[in-house]
Amino acid sequence: MAYVAVKGGERAINNAHAWLAETRRGDASVPDMTLPQIENQLARAVDRVMGEGSLYDRELAALAIKQAQGDLIEAAFLLRAYRTTLPRFAHSQPIDTARMQVERRISAIFKDLPGGQVLGPTYDYTHRLLDFELAEAPEEVMAAMAAPDHAAMPRVPDILGEEGLIETNRDADREPGDLTREPLTFPADRDVRLQALARGDEGFLLALGYSTQRGYGGSHPFAGEIRMGAVSIEIEPAELGFAIDIGDLVVTECQMVNQFKGSKTVPPQFTRGYGLVFGFSERKAMSMALVDRAMRAAELGEDTTAPAQNIEFVLYHSDNIEATGFVEHLKLPHYVDFQSELQNIRRMREEVARTAEQAAVTDSVKVADQSAETTTDTVPSPSLPGLTRQPALQRQGAGCRVEPGNDGEGGVGHSFGRLVSDLANVPDPAKITDPTGGGE
Amino acid sequence: MNTPLSAGFADPVTDSQHCFRAVLEAMSRPGTALRAGAAHPPPGLSRAAAAVLLSLVDHETQLWLDPAGEAAWDWIAFHCGAPRTADLAGAPFAMALRLPNLSGLNPGTHEMPETSTTVIAEVASLSAGHRYRLSGPGLRVPKVIAVDGLPDDFVESWRRNHALYPCGVDLILCAGDMLTALPRSVAIEEA
Amino acid sequence: MKGYNFAYLDEQTKRMIRRALLKAVAIPGHQVPFGSREMPLPYGWGTGGIQVTAAVLGASDVLKVIDQGADDTTNAVSIRRFFARTAGVRTTTVTTEATVIQTRHRIPETQLRENQIIVYQVPQPEPLYRLEPSRIETRRMHALSDYGLMHVKLYEDIARYGQISISYDYPVLVNQRYLMSPSPIPAFDNPKMHMMPALQLFGAGREKRIYAIPPWTEVRSLDFEDHPFRAINAPHPCGLCGATDSYLDEVITDDRGGRMFVCSDTDHCSERQVAGHVGADGWREAAQ
């Protein structure tokens, strides 16, 4: 068979895209799904895509979900890629969740409190029984609504704060960082950490938060308060000098209250783990609050041993757009590198076989000396003088071709033999430094 | 601001790409003099310096402006939007009409040498004047350049800057519509 | 393309990348953090290379994109199409015609010229990451030129296997100062980086790092005086063009052990065939 180099990548891509479009639409006798249907009836999916896509726009999120056939990470990715092309007109004032139009508000640490416990549209206390009536077109449902309560609904940690029982988190006297503009650097401050968590993968944060509850960095959390509802967004144009309301967005906020035994300078008090996400995403907000608190371990003088307390580990791995890209890039062609590995393995196997052959010859010579220690090592160990010989690298073996290396004399300035003797003298091999300094 | 500001780039996308490529080429092959492109400069600045500012500086980069170049500020503020800093030692970019003492600038840190100052400096000529011999990355063999308008002690001052490597400041020199660059990695001696 | 800026990125983002590129060139081999943006292609699929290319590309440039040395692999096609759509630049498969070459995993066989720029896609810019995963620690090591860890790794390789076992992404020392990942090119390509006449730029989008090697800069593959660096390749001439000095792909031709070796650089191979060079498999085919 004659080999012909693969051509036509472009046509293959076009055909794949056409096929994708066909499968996306599916059976044409089934009505096409509209964006308002997704926005309204798959609202939790829309919330998650807005959060991880880092863009609050229900309609675009619905479009992304439709385009991605319901693959929510793919949908979040579509939203992120679109987001980067948007110009920035203004920076908003911080939202004030104390002034939220609350749809749900619960506290696990007080039986009752000003404003009351408001269950809201929750799955809590539903029995997880498949509802076969939903399979038919269900009748319109109207929930009974209480008259809107305009009574104050203070945030529970604020109530604790009046007594000084919980730490105060002061406003930073600077603009918060933005890791979509500046790359993450360490040590990462809490503002940037919270931003990373708010954009982070729900599943990853859930698992990490869960791990803290099972002893990997636990901090004795209580769900101080979870609230969900609409907050106003305000901007303050420089030419006006006062803030104007430009719209609402729905967010879920979770404040975990955690033990802290105090230190020399700080009396015992509760500390806070904070979660805030777009839409109604309670699981994510709670997980975020657990992980936020876990990442404060070092700041609060606690041991940092668990994965959730390792800031670098959490922040570098929480973004599912980064993660999915890199995991999935393994399906791209890697045959050049694989070929180099193939040649390398063949070369090493040849070397092993050759050494074994030599060993067999030597053994037959020494056959009388049964007391001699036999070795199964197939290559000389560093202590043997054979190390400084030119190895099989330059041999024209059957499995590899050796190419010239660094042109001119070899060596970046280190002698392997010398390194061996250096290693004998230096207790910690990791501390051997500076190949540049050790020139000829 | 009574006199109208001159235009910046006629075609910002194309002109800034062109200017950037000139700076990139000059930084890659130190001492190479290249045409910076077509910017309409403010009073006091060369066309090359104006093009470099438009191409590299914006509201995300603080800029130190030589007090002698005060007349150019309104133009820079309008076209680049860069926040101004009076702190030369902390500025990521410095626009100098005469090259300042390099030891007063931010050389970066060993962990983050890229945070050092980039100095855009006006000189009288990039084709005639004092001769310097350059060597280092980007140059296959040492290269001799002629520049008019650098301080008398420049070679000594640069020797100290180069000795800080990988820290150190980088220079973009401008004269008329020509520019060249001297990255910290290049060694400079009298020729 | 309608609704998007030339080469997709907005001017603000291009300036940010350009500033990082200039610092990278001034400090050869040093990884400069940059505010990498989300691109319409996935992280790990060349977003760093694409951002670098978008920041340098001008209307008069001629772009070549290769993946595994080939112009026609799907990801290369996809990226080339992206720039043809967003920047309208002329594209080519001919190495000598290109002014900007974006590559994944290979350096073309044809020696690059002074007025060319090669942009590498980099999945993992940190050469020490397998030995020390914390970037806080590796940043400190680069600051101190503390590369003992890598020397110990190479030492252990020689002690165990009699040779260094790294066959691609083989670490290099740039300008006698920074240890650098050459990106996952085969070690065969490493010597091409040394004193290359063209400018070499590296973009790692997901890891948000840019680095560079100016032209005519010393790039040494890490080794020992008595165990010098040696690149390896399959011990065959190319089956199509007979080249003996190019990097080879191994192609499985049947399920009875049949295989042939062909140039990984498709442009190099076809140029040679056009010039009349024929490999053993080409002769065989002609005879049939």
CSV table of N, CA and C in Angstrom, one decimal, chain A residues 269-360:
chain,number,residue,atom,x,y,z
A,269,GLN,N,-13.0,35.0,68.8
A,269,GLN,CA,-14.2,35.4,68.0
A,269,GLN,C,-14.4,34.5,66.8
A,270,PHE,N,-15.6,34.7,66.2
A,270,PHE,CA,-15.9,33.9,65.0
A,270,PHE,C,-15.2,34.5,63.8
A,271,THR,N,-14.9,33.7,62.9
A,271,THR,CA,-14.4,34.1,61.6
A,271,THR,C,-15.4,33.8,60.5
A,272,ARG,N,-15.1,34.3,59.3
A,272,ARG,CA,-16.1,34.3,58.3
A,272,ARG,C,-15.5,33.6,57.0
A,273,GLY,N,-16.3,32.7,56.5
A,273,GLY,CA,-16.0,32.2,55.1
A,273,GLY,C,-17.1,32.7,54.2
A,274,TYR,N,-16.7,33.2,53.0
A,274,TYR,CA,-17.7,34.0,52.3
A,274,TYR,C,-17.9,33.4,50.9
A,275,GLY,N,-19.1,33.3,50.5
A,275,GLY,CA,-19.4,32.9,49.1
A,275,GLY,C,-20.4,33.8,48.5
A,276,LEU,N,-20.2,34.1,47.2
A,276,LEU,CA,-21.1,35.0,46.5
A,276,LEU,C,-21.1,34.6,45.0
A,277,VAL,N,-22.2,34.2,44.5
A,277,VAL,CA,-22.3,33.8,43.1
A,277,VAL,C,-23.5,34.3,42.4
A,278,PHE,N,-23.4,34.4,41.0
A,278,PHE,CA,-24.5,34.9,40.2
A,278,PHE,C,-25.7,33.9,40.3
A,279,GLY,N,-26.9,34.4,40.3
A,279,GLY,CA,-28.1,33.6,40.2
A,279,GLY,C,-28.4,32.8,41.5
A,280,PHE,N,-29.2,31.8,41.3
A,280,PHE,CA,-29.5,31.0,42.5
A,280,PHE,C,-28.7,29.7,42.4
A,281,SER,N,-27.5,29.8,43.1
A,281,SER,CA,-26.6,28.7,43.1
A,281,SER,C,-26.1,28.4,44.5
A,282,GLU,N,-27.0,27.8,45.3
A,282,GLU,CA,-26.7,27.7,46.7
A,282,GLU,C,-25.6,26.8,47.0
A,283,ARG,N,-25.5,25.6,46.3
A,283,ARG,CA,-24.5,24.6,46.5
A,283,ARG,C,-23.1,25.3,46.3
A,284,LYS,N,-23.0,26.0,45.2
A,284,LYS,CA,-21.8,26.7,44.9
A,284,LYS,C,-21.4,27.7,45.9
A,285,ALA,N,-22.4,28.5,46.3
A,285,ALA,CA,-22.1,29.6,47.3
A,285,ALA,C,-21.6,29.0,48.6
A,286,MET,N,-22.2,27.9,49.0
A,286,MET,CA,-21.8,27.3,50.3
A,286,MET,C,-20.4,26.7,50.2
A,287,SER,N,-20.2,26.0,49.1
A,287,SER,CA,-18.9,25.4,48.9
A,287,SER,C,-17.8,26.4,48.8
A,288,MET,N,-18.1,27.5,48.2
A,288,MET,CA,-17.2,28.6,48.1
A,288,MET,C,-16.8,29.2,49.4
A,289,ALA,N,-17.8,29.3,50.3
A,289,ALA,CA,-17.6,29.9,51.6
A,289,ALA,C,-16.7,28.9,52.4
A,290,LEU,N,-16.9,27.6,52.3
A,290,LEU,CA,-16.0,26.7,53.0
A,290,LEU,C,-14.6,26.8,52.5
A,291,VAL,N,-14.4,26.9,51.2
A,291,VAL,CA,-13.1,26.9,50.6
A,291,VAL,C,-12.4,28.2,50.9
A,292,ASP,N,-13.2,29.3,50.9
A,292,ASP,CA,-12.6,30.6,51.2
A,292,ASP,C,-12.0,30.6,52.6
A,293,ARG,N,-12.8,30.0,53.6
A,293,ARG,CA,-12.3,30.0,55.0
A,293,ARG,C,-11.1,29.1,55.1
A,294,ALA,N,-11.1,28.0,54.4
A,294,ALA,CA,-10.0,27.0,54.4
A,294,ALA,C,-8.7,27.7,54.0
A,295,MET,N,-8.8,28.6,52.9
A,295,MET,CA,-7.6,29.2,52.4
A,295,MET,C,-7.1,30.3,53.3
A,296,ARG,N,-7.9,30.6,54.3
A,296,ARG,CA,-7.4,31.7,55.3
A,296,ARG,C,-6.6,31.1,56.4
A,297,ALA,N,-6.4,29.8,56.3
A,297,ALA,CA,-5.7,29.1,57.5
A,297,ALA,C,-4.4,29.8,57.9
A,298,ALA,N,-3.6,30.0,56.9
A,298,ALA,CA,-2.3,30.6,57.2
A,298,ALA,C,-2.4,32.0,57.8
A,299,GLU,N,-3.3,32.8,57.2
A,299,GLU,CA,-3.5,34.1,57.7
A,299,GLU,C,-4.0,34.1,59.2
A,300,LEU,N,-4.7,33.0,59.6
A,300,LEU,CA,-5.3,33.0,61.0
A,300,LEU,C,-4.4,32.1,61.9
A,301,GLY,N,-3.2,31.8,61.4
A,301,GLY,CA,-2.2,31.1,62.2
A,301,GLY,C,-2.6,29.6,62.4
A,302,GLU,N,-3.4,29.0,61.5
A,302,GLU,CA,-3.7,27.6,61.6
A,302,GLU,C,-2.7,26.8,60.8
A,303,ASP,N,-2.6,25.5,61.1
A,303,ASP,CA,-1.8,24.6,60.2
A,303,ASP,C,-2.4,24.6,58.8
A,304,THR,N,-1.5,24.5,57.8
A,304,THR,CA,-1.9,24.4,56.5
A,304,THR,C,-1.4,23.0,55.9
A,305,THR,N,-2.3,22.0,56.0
A,305,THR,CA,-1.8,20.7,55.5
A,305,THR,C,-2.8,20.1,54.5
A,306,ALA,N,-4.0,20.7,54.4
A,306,ALA,CA,-5.0,20.1,53.5
A,306,ALA,C,-5.0,20.7,52.1
A,307,PRO,N,-5.5,20.0,51.1
A,307,PRO,CA,-5.6,20.6,49.8
A,307,PRO,C,-6.4,21.9,49.7
A,308,ALA,N,-7.5,21.9,50.5
A,308,ALA,CA,-8.3,23.1,50.4
A,308,ALA,C,-7.6,24.4,51.0
A,309,GLN,N,-6.6,24.1,51.8
A,309,GLN,CA,-5.9,25.2,52.4
A,309,GLN,C,-4.7,25.7,51.6
A,310,ASN,N,-4.4,25.0,50.5
A,310,ASN,CA,-3.3,25.3,49.7
A,310,ASN,C,-3.7,26.3,48.6
A,311,ILE,N,-3.5,27.5,48.8
A,311,ILE,CA,-4.0,28.6,47.9
A,311,ILE,C,-3.6,28.4,46.5
A,312,GLU,N,-2.3,28.1,46.3
A,312,GLU,CA,-1.8,27.9,45.0
A,312,GLU,C,-2.5,26.7,44.3
A,313,PHE,N,-2.7,25.6,45.0
A,313,PHE,CA,-3.3,24.5,44.5
A,313,PHE,C,-4.8,24.7,44.1
A,314,VAL,N,-5.5,25.4,45.0
A,314,VAL,CA,-6.9,25.6,44.7
A,314,VAL,C,-7.1,26.6,43.5
A,315,LEU,N,-6.4,27.7,43.6
A,315,LEU,CA,-6.6,28.7,42.5
A,315,LEU,C,-6.1,28.3,41.2
A,316,TYR,N,-5.1,27.5,41.1
A,316,TYR,CA,-4.6,27.0,39.8
A,316,TYR,C,-5.5,25.9,39.2
A,317,HIS,N,-6.4,25.3,40.0
A,317,HIS,CA,-7.1,24.2,39.5
A,317,HIS,C,-8.6,24.3,39.5
A,318,SER,N,-9.1,25.5,39.9
A,318,SER,CA,-10.5,25.7,40.1
A,318,SER,C,-11.2,26.1,38.8
A,319,ASP,N,-10.5,26.6,37.8
A,319,ASP,CA,-11.1,27.1,36.6
A,319,ASP,C,-11.4,26.0,35.6
A,320,ASN,N,-12.7,25.7,35.4
A,320,ASN,CA,-13.0,24.5,34.6
A,320,ASN,C,-12.8,24.8,33.1
A,321,ILE,N,-12.7,26.1,32.7
A,321,ILE,CA,-12.4,26.4,31.3
A,321,ILE,C,-10.9,26.1,31.0
A,322,GLU,N,-10.1,26.5,31.9
A,322,GLU,CA,-8.7,26.1,31.8
A,322,GLU,C,-8.5,24.6,31.8
A,323,ALA,N,-9.1,24.0,32.8
A,323,ALA,CA,-8.9,22.6,33.1
A,323,ALA,C,-9.4,21.7,31.9
A,324,THR,N,-10.6,22.1,31.4
A,324,THR,CA,-11.2,21.2,30.3
A,324,THR,C,-10.3,21.4,29.0
A,325,GLY,N,-9.8,22.6,28.8
A,325,GLY,CA,-9.0,22.8,27.6
A,325,GLY,C,-7.7,21.9,27.7
A,326,PHE,N,-7.1,21.9,28.9
A,326,PHE,CA,-5.8,21.2,29.0
A,326,PHE,C,-6.0,19.7,29.0
A,327,VAL,N,-7.0,19.2,29.7
A,327,VAL,CA,-7.3,17.8,29.7
A,327,VAL,C,-7.6,17.3,28.3
A,328,GLU,N,-8.5,18.1,27.6
A,328,GLU,CA,-8.9,17.7,26.3
A,328,GLU,C,-7.9,17.9,25.2
A,329,HIS,N,-6.9,18.7,25.5
A,329,HIS,CA,-5.9,18.9,24.5
A,329,HIS,C,-5.1,17.6,24.2
A,330,LEU,N,-5.2,16.7,25.1
A,330,LEU,CA,-4.5,15.4,24.9
A,330,LEU,C,-5.0,14.7,23.7
A,331,LYS,N,-6.1,15.0,23.2
A,331,LYS,CA,-6.6,14.4,22.0
A,331,LYS,C,-6.0,15.0,20.7
A,332,LEU,N,-5.4,16.1,20.8
A,332,LEU,CA,-4.7,16.7,19.6
A,332,LEU,C,-3.5,15.7,19.3
A,333,PRO,N,-3.1,15.8,18.0
A,333,PRO,CA,-2.0,15.0,17.6
A,333,PRO,C,-0.7,15.2,18.5
A,334,HIS,N,-0.1,14.2,19.0
A,334,HIS,CA,1.1,14.3,19.7
A,334,HIS,C,2.2,13.3,19.1
A,335,TYR,N,2.0,13.0,17.8
A,335,TYR,CA,2.8,11.9,17.3
A,335,TYR,C,4.3,12.2,17.1
A,336,VAL,N,4.6,13.5,17.0
A,336,VAL,CA,6.0,13.8,17.0
A,336,VAL,C,6.7,13.5,18.3
A,337,ASP,N,6.1,13.9,19.4
A,337,ASP,CA,6.7,13.6,20.7
A,337,ASP,C,6.6,12.1,21.0
A,338,PHE,N,5.5,11.4,20.5
A,338,PHE,CA,5.4,10.0,20.8
A,338,PHE,C,6.5,9.3,20.0
A,339,GLN,N,6.8,9.8,18.8
A,339,GLN,CA,7.9,9.2,18.0
A,339,GLN,C,9.2,9.3,18.7
A,340,SER,N,9.5,10.4,19.3
A,340,SER,CA,10.7,10.6,20.0
A,340,SER,C,10.8,9.7,21.2
A,341,GLU,N,9.6,9.4,21.8
A,341,GLU,CA,9.6,8.5,23.0
A,341,GLU,C,9.8,7.1,22.5
A,342,LEU,N,9.2,6.7,21.3
A,342,LEU,CA,9.4,5.4,20.7
A,342,LEU,C,10.9,5.2,20.5
A,343,GLN,N,11.6,6.1,19.8
A,343,GLN,CA,13.0,5.9,19.5
A,343,GLN,C,13.8,5.8,20.8
A,344,ASN,N,13.4,6.6,21.8
A,344,ASN,CA,14.1,6.6,23.1
A,344,ASN,C,14.0,5.3,23.8
A,345,ILE,N,12.7,4.7,23.8
A,345,ILE,CA,12.5,3.4,24.4
A,345,ILE,C,13.3,2.3,23.7
A,346,ARG,N,13.2,2.4,22.4
A,346,ARG,CA,14.0,1.4,21.6
A,346,ARG,C,15.4,1.5,21.9
A,347,ARG,N,16.0,2.7,22.0
A,347,ARG,CA,17.4,2.9,22.3
A,347,ARG,C,17.7,2.3,23.7
A,348,MET,N,16.8,2.6,24.6
A,348,MET,CA,17.1,2.1,26.0
A,348,MET,C,17.0,0.6,26.1
A,349,ARG,N,16.0,0.0,25.4
A,349,ARG,CA,15.9,-1.4,25.4
A,349,ARG,C,17.1,-2.1,24.8
A,350,GLU,N,17.7,-1.5,23.7
A,350,GLU,CA,18.9,-2.0,23.1
A,350,GLU,C,20.0,-2.0,24.1
A,351,GLU,N,20.1,-0.9,24.8
A,351,GLU,CA,21.2,-0.7,25.8
A,351,GLU,C,21.1,-1.8,26.9
A,352,VAL,N,19.8,-2.0,27.3
A,352,VAL,CA,19.6,-3.0,28.3
A,352,VAL,C,20.0,-4.4,27.8
A,353,ALA,N,19.6,-4.7,26.6
A,353,ALA,CA,19.9,-6.0,26.0
A,353,ALA,C,21.4,-6.2,25.9
A,354,ARG,N,22.1,-5.1,25.4
A,354,ARG,CA,23.5,-5.2,25.2
A,354,ARG,C,24.2,-5.4,26.5
A,355,THR,N,23.8,-4.7,27.6
A,355,THR,CA,24.5,-4.9,28.9
A,355,THR,C,24.2,-6.3,29.4
A,356,ALA,N,23.0,-6.8,29.2
A,356,ALA,CA,22.7,-8.1,29.7
A,356,ALA,C,23.6,-9.1,29.0
A,357,GLU,N,23.8,-8.9,27.7
A,357,GLU,CA,24.6,-9.8,26.9
A,357,GLU,C,26.0,-9.8,27.5
A,358,GLN,N,26.6,-8.6,27.8
A,358,GLN,CA,27.9,-8.5,28.3
A,358,GLN,C,28.0,-9.2,29.7
A,359,ALA,N,26.9,-9.0,30.5
A,359,ALA,CA,26.9,-9.6,31.8
A,359,ALA,C,26.9,-11.1,31.7
A,360,ALA,N,26.2,-11.6,30.7
A,360,ALA,CA,26.2,-13.1,30.6
A,360,ALA,C,27.5,-13.6,30.3
